[in-house]
mmCIF file with all atom_site columns, C-alpha atoms in Angstrom:
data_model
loop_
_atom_site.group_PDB
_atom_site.id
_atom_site.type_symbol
_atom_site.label_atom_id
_atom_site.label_alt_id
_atom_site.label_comp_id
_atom_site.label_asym_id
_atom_site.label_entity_id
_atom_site.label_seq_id
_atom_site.pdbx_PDB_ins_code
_atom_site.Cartn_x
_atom_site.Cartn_y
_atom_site.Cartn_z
_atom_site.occupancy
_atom_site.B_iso_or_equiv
_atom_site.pdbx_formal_charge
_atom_site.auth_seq_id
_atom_site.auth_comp_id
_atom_site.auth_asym_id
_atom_site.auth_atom_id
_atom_site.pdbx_PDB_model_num
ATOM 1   C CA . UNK X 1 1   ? 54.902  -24.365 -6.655  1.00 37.00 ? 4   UNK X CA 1
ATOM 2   C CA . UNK X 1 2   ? 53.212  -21.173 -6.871  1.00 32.00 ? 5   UNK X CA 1
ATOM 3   C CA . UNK X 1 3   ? 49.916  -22.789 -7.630  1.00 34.00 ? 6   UNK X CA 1
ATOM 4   C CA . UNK X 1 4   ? 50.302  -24.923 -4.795  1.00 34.00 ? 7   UNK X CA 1
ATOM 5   C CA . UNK X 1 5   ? 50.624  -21.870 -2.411  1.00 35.00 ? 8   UNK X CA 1
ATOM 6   C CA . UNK X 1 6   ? 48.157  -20.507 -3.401  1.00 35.00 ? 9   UNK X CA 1
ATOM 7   C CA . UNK X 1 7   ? 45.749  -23.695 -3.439  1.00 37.00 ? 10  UNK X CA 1
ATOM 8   C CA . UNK X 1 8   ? 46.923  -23.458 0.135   1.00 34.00 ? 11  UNK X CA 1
ATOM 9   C CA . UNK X 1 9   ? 45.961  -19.853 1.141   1.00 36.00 ? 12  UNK X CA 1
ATOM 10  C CA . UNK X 1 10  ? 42.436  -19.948 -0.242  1.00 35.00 ? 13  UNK X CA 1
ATOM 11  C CA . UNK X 1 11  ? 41.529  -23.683 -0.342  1.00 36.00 ? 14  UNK X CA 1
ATOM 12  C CA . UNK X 1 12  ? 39.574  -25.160 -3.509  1.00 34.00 ? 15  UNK X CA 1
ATOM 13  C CA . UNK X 1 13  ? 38.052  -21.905 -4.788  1.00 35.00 ? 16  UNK X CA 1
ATOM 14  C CA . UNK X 1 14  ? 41.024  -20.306 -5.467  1.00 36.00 ? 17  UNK X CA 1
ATOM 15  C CA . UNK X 1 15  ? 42.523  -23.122 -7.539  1.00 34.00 ? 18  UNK X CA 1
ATOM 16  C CA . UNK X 1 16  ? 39.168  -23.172 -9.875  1.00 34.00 ? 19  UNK X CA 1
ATOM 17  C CA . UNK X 1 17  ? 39.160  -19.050 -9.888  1.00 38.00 ? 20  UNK X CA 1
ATOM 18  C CA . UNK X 1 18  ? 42.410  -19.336 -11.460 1.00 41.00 ? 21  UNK X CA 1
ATOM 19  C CA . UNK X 1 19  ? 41.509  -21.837 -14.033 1.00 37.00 ? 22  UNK X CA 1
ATOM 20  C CA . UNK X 1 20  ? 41.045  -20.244 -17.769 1.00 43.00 ? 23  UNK X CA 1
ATOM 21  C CA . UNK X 1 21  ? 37.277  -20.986 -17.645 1.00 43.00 ? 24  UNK X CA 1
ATOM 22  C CA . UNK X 1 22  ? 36.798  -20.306 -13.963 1.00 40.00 ? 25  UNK X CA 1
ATOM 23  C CA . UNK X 1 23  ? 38.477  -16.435 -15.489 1.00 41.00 ? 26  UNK X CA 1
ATOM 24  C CA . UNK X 1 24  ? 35.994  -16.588 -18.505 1.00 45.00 ? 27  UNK X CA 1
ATOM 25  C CA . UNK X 1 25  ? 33.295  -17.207 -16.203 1.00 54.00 ? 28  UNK X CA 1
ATOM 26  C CA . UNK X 1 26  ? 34.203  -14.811 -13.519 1.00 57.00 ? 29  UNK X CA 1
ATOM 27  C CA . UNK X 1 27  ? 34.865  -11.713 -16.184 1.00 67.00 ? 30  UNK X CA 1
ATOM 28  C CA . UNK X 1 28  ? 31.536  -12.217 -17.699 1.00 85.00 ? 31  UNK X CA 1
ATOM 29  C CA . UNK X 1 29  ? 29.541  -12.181 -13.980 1.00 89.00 ? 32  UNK X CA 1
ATOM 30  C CA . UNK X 1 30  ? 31.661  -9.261  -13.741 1.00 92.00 ? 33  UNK X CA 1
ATOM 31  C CA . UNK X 1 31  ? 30.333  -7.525  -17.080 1.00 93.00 ? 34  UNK X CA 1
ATOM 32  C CA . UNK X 1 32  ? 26.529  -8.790  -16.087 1.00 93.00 ? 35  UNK X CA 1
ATOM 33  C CA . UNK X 1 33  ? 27.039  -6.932  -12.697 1.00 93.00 ? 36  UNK X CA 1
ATOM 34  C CA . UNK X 1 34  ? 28.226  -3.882  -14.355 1.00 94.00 ? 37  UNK X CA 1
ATOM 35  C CA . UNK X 1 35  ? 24.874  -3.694  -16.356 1.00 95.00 ? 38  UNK X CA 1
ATOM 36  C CA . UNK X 1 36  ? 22.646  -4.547  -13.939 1.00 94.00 ? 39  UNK X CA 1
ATOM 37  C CA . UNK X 1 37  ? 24.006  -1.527  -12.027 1.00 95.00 ? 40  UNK X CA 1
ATOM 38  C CA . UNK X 1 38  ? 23.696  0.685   -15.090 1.00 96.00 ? 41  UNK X CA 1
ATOM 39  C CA . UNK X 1 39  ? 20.451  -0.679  -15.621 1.00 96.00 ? 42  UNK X CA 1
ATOM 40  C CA . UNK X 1 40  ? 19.185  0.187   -11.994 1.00 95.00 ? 43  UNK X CA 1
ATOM 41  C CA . UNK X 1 41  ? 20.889  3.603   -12.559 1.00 95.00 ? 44  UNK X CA 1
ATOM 42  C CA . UNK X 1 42  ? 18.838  4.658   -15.783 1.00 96.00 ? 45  UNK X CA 1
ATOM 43  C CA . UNK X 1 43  ? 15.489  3.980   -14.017 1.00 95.00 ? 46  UNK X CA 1
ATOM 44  C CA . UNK X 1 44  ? 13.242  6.890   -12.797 1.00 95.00 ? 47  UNK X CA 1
ATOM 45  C CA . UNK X 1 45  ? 11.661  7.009   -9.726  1.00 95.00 ? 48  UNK X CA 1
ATOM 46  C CA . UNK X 1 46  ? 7.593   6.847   -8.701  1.00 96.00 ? 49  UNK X CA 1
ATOM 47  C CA . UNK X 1 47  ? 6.026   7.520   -5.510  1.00 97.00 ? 50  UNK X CA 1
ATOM 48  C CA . UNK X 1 48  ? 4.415   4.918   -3.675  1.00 98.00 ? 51  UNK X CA 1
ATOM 49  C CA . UNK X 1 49  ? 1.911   4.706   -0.360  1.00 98.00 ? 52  UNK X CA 1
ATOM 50  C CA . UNK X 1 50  ? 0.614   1.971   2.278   1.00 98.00 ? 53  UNK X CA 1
ATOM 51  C CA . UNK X 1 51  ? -1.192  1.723   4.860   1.00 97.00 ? 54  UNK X CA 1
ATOM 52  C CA . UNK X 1 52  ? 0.609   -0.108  8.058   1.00 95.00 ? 55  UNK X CA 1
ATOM 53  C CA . UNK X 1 53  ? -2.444  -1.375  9.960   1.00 91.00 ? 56  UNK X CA 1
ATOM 54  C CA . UNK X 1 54  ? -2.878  -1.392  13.733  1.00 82.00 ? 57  UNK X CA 1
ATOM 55  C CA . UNK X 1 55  ? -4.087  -2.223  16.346  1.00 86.00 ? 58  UNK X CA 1
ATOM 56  C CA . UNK X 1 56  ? -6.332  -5.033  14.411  1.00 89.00 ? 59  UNK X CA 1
ATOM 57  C CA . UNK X 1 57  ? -8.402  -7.646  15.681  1.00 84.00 ? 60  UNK X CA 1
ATOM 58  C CA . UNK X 1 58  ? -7.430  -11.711 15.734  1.00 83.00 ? 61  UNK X CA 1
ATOM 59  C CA . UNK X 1 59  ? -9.316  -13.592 13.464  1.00 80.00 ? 62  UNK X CA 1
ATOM 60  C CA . UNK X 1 60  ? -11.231 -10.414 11.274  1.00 85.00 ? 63  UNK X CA 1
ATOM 61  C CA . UNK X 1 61  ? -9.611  -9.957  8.065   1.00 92.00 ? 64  UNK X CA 1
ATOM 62  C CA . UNK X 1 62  ? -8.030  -6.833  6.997   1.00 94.00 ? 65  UNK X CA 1
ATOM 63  C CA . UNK X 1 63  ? -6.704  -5.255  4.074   1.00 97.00 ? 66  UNK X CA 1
ATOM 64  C CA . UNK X 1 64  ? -2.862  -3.743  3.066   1.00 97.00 ? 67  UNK X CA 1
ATOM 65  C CA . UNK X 1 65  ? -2.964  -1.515  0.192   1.00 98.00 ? 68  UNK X CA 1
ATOM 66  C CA . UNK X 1 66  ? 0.327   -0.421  -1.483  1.00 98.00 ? 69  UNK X CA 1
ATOM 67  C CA . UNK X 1 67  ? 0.100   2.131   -4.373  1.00 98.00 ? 70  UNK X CA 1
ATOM 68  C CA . UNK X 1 68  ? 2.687   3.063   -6.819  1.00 98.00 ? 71  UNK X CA 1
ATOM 69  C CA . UNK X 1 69  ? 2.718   6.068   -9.502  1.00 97.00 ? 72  UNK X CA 1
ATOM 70  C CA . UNK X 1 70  ? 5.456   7.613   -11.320 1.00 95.00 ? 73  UNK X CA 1
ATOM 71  C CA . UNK X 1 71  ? 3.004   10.595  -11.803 1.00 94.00 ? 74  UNK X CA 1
ATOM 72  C CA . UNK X 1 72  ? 2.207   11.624  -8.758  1.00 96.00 ? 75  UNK X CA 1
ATOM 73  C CA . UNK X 1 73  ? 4.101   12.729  -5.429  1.00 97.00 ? 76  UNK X CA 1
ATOM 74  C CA . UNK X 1 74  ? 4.279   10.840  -2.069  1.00 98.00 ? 77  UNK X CA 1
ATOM 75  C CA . UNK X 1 75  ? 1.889   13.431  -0.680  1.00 98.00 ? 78  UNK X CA 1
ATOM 76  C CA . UNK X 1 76  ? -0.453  13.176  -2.965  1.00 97.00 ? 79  UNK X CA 1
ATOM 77  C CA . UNK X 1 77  ? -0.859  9.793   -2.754  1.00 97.00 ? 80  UNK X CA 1
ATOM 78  C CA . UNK X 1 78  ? -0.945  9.145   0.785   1.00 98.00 ? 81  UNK X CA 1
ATOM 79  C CA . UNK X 1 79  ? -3.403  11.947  0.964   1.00 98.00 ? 82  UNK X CA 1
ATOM 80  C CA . UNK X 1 80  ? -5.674  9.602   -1.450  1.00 97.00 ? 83  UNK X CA 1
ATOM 81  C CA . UNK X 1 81  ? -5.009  6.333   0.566   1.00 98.00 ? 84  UNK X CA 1
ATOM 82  C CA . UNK X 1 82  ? -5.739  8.486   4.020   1.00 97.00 ? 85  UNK X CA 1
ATOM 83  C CA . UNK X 1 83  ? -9.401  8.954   2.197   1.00 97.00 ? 86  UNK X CA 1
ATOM 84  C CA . UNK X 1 84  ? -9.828  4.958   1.410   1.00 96.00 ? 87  UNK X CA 1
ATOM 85  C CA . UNK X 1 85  ? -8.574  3.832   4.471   1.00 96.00 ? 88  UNK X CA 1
ATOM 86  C CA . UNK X 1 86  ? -9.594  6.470   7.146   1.00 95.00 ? 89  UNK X CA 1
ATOM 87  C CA . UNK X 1 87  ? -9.420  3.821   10.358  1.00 93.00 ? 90  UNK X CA 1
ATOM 88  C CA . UNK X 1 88  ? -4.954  3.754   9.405   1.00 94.00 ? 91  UNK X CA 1
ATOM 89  C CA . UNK X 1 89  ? -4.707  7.662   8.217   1.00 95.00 ? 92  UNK X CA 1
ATOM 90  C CA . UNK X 1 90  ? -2.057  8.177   11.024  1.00 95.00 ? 93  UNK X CA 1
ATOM 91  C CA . UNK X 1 91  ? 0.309   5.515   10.297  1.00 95.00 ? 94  UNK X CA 1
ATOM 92  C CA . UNK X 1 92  ? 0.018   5.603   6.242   1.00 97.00 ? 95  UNK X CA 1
ATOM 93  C CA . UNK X 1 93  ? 3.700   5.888   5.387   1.00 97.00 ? 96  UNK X CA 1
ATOM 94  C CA . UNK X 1 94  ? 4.632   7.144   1.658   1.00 98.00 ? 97  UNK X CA 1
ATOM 95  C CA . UNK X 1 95  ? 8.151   8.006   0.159   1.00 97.00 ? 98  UNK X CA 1
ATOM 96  C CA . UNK X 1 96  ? 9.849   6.992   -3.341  1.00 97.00 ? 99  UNK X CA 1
ATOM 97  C CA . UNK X 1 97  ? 11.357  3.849   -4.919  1.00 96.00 ? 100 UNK X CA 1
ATOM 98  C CA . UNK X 1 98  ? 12.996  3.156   -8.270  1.00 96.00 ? 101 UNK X CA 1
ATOM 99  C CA . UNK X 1 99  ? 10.522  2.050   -10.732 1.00 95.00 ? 102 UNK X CA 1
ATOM 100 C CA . UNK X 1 100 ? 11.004  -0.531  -13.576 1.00 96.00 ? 103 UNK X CA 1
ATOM 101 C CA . UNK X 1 101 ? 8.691   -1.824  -16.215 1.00 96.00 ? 104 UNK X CA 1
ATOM 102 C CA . UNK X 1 102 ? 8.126   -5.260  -14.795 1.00 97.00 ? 105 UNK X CA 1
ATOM 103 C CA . UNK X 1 103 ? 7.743   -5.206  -10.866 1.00 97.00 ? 106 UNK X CA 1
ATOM 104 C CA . UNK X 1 104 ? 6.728   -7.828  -7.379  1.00 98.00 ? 107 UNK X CA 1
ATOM 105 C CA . UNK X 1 105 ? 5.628   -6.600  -4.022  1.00 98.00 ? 108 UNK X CA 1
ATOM 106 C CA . UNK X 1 106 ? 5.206   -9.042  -1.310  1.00 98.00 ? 109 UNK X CA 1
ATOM 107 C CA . UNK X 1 107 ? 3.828   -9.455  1.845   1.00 98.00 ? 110 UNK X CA 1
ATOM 108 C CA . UNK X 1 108 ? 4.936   -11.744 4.570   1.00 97.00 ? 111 UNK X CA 1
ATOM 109 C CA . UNK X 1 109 ? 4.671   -12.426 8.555   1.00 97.00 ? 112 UNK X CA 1
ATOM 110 C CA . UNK X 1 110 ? 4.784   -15.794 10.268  1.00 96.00 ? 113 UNK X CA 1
ATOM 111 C CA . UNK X 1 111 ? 1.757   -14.573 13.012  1.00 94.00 ? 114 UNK X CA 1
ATOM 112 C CA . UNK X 1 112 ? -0.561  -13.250 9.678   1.00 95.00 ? 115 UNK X CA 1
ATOM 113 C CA . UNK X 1 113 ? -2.863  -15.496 7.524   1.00 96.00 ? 116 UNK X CA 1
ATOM 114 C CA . UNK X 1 114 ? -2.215  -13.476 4.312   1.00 97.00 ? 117 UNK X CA 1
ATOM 115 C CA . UNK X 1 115 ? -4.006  -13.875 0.596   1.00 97.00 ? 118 UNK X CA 1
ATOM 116 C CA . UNK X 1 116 ? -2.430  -11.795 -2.049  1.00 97.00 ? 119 UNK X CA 1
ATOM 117 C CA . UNK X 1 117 ? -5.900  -9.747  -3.491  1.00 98.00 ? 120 UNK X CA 1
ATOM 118 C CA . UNK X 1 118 ? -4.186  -9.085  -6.511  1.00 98.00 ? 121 UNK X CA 1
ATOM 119 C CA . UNK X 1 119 ? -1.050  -10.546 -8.564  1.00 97.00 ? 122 UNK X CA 1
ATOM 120 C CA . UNK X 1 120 ? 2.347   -10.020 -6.647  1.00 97.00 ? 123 UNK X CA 1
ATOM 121 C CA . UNK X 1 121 ? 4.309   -9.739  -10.383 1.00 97.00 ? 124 UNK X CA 1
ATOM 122 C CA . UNK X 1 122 ? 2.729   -6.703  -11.950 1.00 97.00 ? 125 UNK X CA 1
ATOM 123 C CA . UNK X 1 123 ? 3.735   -4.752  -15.731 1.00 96.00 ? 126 UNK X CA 1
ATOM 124 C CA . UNK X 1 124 ? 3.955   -1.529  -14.439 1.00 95.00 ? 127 UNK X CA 1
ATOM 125 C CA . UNK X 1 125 ? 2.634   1.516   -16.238 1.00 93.00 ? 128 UNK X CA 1
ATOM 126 C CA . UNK X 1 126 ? 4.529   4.802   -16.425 1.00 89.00 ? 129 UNK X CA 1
ATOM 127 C CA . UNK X 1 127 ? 1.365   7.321   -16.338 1.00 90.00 ? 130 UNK X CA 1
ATOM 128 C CA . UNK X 1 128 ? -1.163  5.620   -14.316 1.00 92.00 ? 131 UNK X CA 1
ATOM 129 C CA . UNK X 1 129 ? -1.425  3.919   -11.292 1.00 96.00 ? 132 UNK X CA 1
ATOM 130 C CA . UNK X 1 130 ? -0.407  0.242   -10.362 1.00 97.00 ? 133 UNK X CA 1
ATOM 131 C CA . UNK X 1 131 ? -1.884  -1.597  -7.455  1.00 98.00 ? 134 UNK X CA 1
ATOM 132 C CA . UNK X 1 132 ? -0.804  -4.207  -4.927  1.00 98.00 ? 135 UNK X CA 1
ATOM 133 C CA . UNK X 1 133 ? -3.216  -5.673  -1.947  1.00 98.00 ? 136 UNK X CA 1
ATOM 134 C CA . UNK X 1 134 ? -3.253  -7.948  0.435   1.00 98.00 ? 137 UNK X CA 1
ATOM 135 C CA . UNK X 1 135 ? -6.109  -9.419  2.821   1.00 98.00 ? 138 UNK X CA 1
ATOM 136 C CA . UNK X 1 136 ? -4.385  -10.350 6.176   1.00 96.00 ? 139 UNK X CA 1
ATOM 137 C CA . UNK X 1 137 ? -5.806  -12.868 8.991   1.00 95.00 ? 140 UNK X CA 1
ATOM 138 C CA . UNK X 1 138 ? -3.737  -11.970 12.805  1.00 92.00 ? 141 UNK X CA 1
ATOM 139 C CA . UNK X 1 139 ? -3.326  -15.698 13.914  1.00 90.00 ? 142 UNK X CA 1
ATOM 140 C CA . UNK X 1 140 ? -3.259  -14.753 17.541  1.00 88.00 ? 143 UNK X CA 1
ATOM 141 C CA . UNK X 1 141 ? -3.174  -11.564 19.875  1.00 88.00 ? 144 UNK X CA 1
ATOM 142 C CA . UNK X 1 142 ? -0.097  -9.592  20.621  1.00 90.00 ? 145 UNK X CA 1
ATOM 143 C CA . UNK X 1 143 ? 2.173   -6.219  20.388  1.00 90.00 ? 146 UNK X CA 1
ATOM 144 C CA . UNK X 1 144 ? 4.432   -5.707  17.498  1.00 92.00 ? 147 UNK X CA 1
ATOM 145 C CA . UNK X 1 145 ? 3.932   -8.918  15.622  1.00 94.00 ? 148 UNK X CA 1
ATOM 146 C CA . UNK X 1 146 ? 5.919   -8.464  12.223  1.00 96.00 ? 149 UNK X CA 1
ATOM 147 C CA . UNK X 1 147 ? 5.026   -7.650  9.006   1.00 96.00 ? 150 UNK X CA 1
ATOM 148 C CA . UNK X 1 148 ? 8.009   -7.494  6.107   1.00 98.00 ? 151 UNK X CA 1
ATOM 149 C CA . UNK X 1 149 ? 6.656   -5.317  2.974   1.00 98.00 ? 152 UNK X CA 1
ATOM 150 C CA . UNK X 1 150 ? 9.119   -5.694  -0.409  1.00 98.00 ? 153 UNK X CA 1
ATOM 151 C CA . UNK X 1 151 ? 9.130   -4.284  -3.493  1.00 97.00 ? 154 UNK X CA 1
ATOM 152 C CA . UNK X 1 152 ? 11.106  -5.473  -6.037  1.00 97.00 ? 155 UNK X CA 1
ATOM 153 C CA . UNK X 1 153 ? 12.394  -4.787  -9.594  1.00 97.00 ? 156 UNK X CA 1
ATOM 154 C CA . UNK X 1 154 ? 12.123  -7.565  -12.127 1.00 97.00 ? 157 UNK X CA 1
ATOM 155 C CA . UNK X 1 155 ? 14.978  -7.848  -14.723 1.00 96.00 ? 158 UNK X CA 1
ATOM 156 C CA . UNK X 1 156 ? 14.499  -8.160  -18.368 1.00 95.00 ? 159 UNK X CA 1
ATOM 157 C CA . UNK X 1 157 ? 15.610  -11.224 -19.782 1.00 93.00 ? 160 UNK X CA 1
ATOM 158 C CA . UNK X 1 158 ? 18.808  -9.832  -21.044 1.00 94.00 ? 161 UNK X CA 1
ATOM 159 C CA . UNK X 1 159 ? 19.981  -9.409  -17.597 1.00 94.00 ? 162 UNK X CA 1
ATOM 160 C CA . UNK X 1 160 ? 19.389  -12.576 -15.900 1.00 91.00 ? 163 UNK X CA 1
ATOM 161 C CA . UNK X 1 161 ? 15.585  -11.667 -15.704 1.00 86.00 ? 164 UNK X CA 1
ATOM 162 C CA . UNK X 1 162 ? 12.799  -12.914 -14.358 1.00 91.00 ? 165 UNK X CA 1
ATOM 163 C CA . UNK X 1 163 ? 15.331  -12.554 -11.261 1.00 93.00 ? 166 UNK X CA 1
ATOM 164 C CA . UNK X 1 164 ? 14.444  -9.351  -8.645  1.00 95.00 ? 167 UNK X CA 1
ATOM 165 C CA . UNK X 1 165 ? 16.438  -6.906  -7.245  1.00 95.00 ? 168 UNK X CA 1
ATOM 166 C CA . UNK X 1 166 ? 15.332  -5.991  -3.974  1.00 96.00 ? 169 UNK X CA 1
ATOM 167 C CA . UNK X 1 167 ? 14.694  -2.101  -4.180  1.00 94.00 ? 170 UNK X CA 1
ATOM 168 C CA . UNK X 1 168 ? 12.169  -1.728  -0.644  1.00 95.00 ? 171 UNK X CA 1
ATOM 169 C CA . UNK X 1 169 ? 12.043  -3.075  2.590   1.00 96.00 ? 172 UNK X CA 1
ATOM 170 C CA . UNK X 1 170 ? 9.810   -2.103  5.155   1.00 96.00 ? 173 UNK X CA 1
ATOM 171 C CA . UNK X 1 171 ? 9.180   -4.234  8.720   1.00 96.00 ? 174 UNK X CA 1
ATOM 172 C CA . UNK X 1 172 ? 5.568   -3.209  10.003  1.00 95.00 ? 175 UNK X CA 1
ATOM 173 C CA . UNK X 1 173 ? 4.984   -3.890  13.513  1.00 94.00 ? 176 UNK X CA 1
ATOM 174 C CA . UNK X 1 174 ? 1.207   -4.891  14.104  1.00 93.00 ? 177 UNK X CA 1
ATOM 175 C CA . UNK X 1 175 ? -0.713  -4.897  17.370  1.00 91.00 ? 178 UNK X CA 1
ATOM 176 C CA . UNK X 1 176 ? -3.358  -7.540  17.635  1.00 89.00 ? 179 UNK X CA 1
ATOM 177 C CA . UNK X 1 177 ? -5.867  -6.925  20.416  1.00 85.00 ? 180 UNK X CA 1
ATOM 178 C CA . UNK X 1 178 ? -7.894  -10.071 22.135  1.00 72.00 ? 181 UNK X CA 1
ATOM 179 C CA . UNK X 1 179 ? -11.305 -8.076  21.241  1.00 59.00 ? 182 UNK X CA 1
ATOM 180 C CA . UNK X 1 180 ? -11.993 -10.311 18.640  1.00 52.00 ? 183 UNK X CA 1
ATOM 181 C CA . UNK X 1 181 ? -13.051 -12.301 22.054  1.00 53.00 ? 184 UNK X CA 1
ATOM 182 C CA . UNK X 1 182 ? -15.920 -9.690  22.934  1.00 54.00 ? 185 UNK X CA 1
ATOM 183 C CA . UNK X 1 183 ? -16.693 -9.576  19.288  1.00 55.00 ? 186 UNK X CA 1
ATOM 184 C CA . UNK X 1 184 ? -17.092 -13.585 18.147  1.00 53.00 ? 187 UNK X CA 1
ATOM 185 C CA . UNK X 1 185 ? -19.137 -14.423 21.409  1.00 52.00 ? 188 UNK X CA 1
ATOM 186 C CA . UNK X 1 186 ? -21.606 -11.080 21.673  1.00 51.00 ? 189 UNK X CA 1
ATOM 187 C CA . UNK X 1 187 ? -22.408 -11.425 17.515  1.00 55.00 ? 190 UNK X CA 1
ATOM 188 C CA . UNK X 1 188 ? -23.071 -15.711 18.671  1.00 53.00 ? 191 UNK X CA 1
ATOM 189 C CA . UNK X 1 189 ? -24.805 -15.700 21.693  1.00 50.00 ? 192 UNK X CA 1
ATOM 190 C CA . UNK X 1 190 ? -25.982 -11.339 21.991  1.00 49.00 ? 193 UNK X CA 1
ATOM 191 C CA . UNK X 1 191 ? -29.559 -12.863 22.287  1.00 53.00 ? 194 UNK X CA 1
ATOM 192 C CA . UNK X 1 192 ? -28.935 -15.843 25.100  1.00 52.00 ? 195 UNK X CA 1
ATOM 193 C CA . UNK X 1 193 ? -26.183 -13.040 26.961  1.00 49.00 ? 196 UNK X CA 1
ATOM 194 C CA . UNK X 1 194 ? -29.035 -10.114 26.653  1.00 56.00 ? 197 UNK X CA 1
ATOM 195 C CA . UNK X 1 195 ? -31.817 -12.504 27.759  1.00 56.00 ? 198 UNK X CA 1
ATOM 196 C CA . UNK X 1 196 ? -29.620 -13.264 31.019  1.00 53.00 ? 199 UNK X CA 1
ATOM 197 C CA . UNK X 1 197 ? -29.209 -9.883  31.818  1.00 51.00 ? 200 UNK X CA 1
ATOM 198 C CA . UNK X 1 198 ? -32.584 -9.337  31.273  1.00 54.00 ? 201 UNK X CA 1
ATOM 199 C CA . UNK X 1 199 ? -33.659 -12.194 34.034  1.00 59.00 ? 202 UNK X CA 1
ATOM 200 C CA . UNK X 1 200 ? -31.170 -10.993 36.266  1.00 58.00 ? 203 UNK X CA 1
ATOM 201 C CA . UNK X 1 201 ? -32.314 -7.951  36.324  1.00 52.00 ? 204 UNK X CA 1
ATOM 202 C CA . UNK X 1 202 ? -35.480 -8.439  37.210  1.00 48.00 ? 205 UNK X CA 1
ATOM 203 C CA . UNK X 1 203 ? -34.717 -10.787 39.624  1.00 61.00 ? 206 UNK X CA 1
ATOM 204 C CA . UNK X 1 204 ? -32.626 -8.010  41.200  1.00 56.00 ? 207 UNK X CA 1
ATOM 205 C CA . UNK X 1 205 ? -35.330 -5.357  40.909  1.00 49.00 ? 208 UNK X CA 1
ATOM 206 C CA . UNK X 1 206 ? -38.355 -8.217  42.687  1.00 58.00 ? 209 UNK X CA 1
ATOM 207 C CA . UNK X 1 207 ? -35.580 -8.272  45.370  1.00 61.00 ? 210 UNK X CA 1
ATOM 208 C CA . UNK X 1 208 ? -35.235 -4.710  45.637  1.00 55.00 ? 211 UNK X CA 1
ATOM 209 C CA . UNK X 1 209 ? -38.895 -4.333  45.678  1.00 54.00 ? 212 UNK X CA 1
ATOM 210 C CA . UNK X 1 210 ? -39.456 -7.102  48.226  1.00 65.00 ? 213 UNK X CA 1
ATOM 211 C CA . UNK X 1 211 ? -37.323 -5.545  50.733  1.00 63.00 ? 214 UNK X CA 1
ATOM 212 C CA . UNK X 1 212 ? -38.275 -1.916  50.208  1.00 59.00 ? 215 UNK X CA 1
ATOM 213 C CA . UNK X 1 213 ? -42.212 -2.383  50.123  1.00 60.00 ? 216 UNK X CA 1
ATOM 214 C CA . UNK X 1 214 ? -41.557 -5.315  53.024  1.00 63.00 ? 217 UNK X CA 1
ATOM 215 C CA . UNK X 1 215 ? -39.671 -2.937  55.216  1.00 55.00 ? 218 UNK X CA 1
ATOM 216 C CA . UNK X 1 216 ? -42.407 0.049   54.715  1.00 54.00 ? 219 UNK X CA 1
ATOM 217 C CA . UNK X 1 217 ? -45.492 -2.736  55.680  1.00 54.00 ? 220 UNK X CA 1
ATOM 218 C CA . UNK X 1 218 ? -43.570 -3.727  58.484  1.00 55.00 ? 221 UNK X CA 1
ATOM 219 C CA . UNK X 1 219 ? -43.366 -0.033  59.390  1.00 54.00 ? 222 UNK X CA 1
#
């Protein structure tokens, strides 16, 4: 009868959570959480740096650069990515994150054409340097079109890898100006647009002319 209740309380679930297995099963997800948690608490931190882009054009190609380096500080790393990237200096962001042996960054936005430059899983070293960029396409113009930046720690095999852990998140909000407009058409047609200003010019000027050298015969 008891069983029954309780069947009734907490539908289905409940009758297979109390089942011996269902308890074998759930104490050992149990035991795997613990150590993933003790796991994430044993790793040291690095520093990492990227460079939020904006305002960009639609259609030219751009690149994100995220850096991370368990040997360095925040500020000196941003003040490195300022250097390579001198157009975004004033938005580069930089802070800390947990770092692990085996890592993924991504990068992803519905309005962005994006190709990952270099391999999103990475080993990570624990005295040098490890890389992540991305080339990025806007789609079409507009303020504060998303960008969603993740970092993530990679588990070891042991521990249910090659599943993440999400240790980052970071929405960058993008503005994406319609001078790619301006741009496209002056670099296609600069020589047909400059050659029409050209003749209209002139024709302006023999007007000009005309009237002013017209007017002083007449006088």
């Amino acid at each position: 009868a008891k069983r029954s209740a309780a069947g009734t309380r907490n539908g289905h679930a409940e009758s297979v959570a109390g089942s011996p297995q269902a308890a074998a099963d759930g104490g050992g997800a149990e035991e795997m959480a613990k150590r993933i948690d003790e796991y994430l608490s044993s790793l040291k931190t690095a520093a990492y740096t990227f460079n939020p882009p904006s305002p960009i054009t639609v259609a030219k190609p751009v690149t994100i650069h995220l850096w991370l380096d368990p040997a360095a500080t925040p500020e000196q790393l941003a003040e490195e990515l300022k250097k390579l990237v001198p157009e975004d200096a004033a938005r580069v962001e930089a802070g800390e994150t947990l770092w692990a042996p085996l890592m993924e960054a991504s990068l992803k936005g519905d309005d962005f054409n994006i190709s990952p430059v270099t391999p999103e899983r990475q080993p990570v070293s624990s005295k040098i340097r490890t890389i992540w960029s991305w080339s990025i396409t806007p789609k079409q113009p507009g303020e504060k079109q998303p960008l969603y930046l993740t970092i993530n720690v990679v588990l070891p095999q042991e521990l249910g890898g090659p599943k993440t852990i999400k240790t980052f998140e970071r929405k960058i909000d993008v503005d994406v100006t319609w001078w790619w407009l301006f741009d496209f058409y002056f670099e296609k047609y600069w020589k047909w647009l400059l050659g029409g200003l050209g003749t209209m010019f002139v024709s302006a000027f023999g007007w000009w002319w005309k009237k002013k050298h017209g007017a002083a015969d007449s006088g």
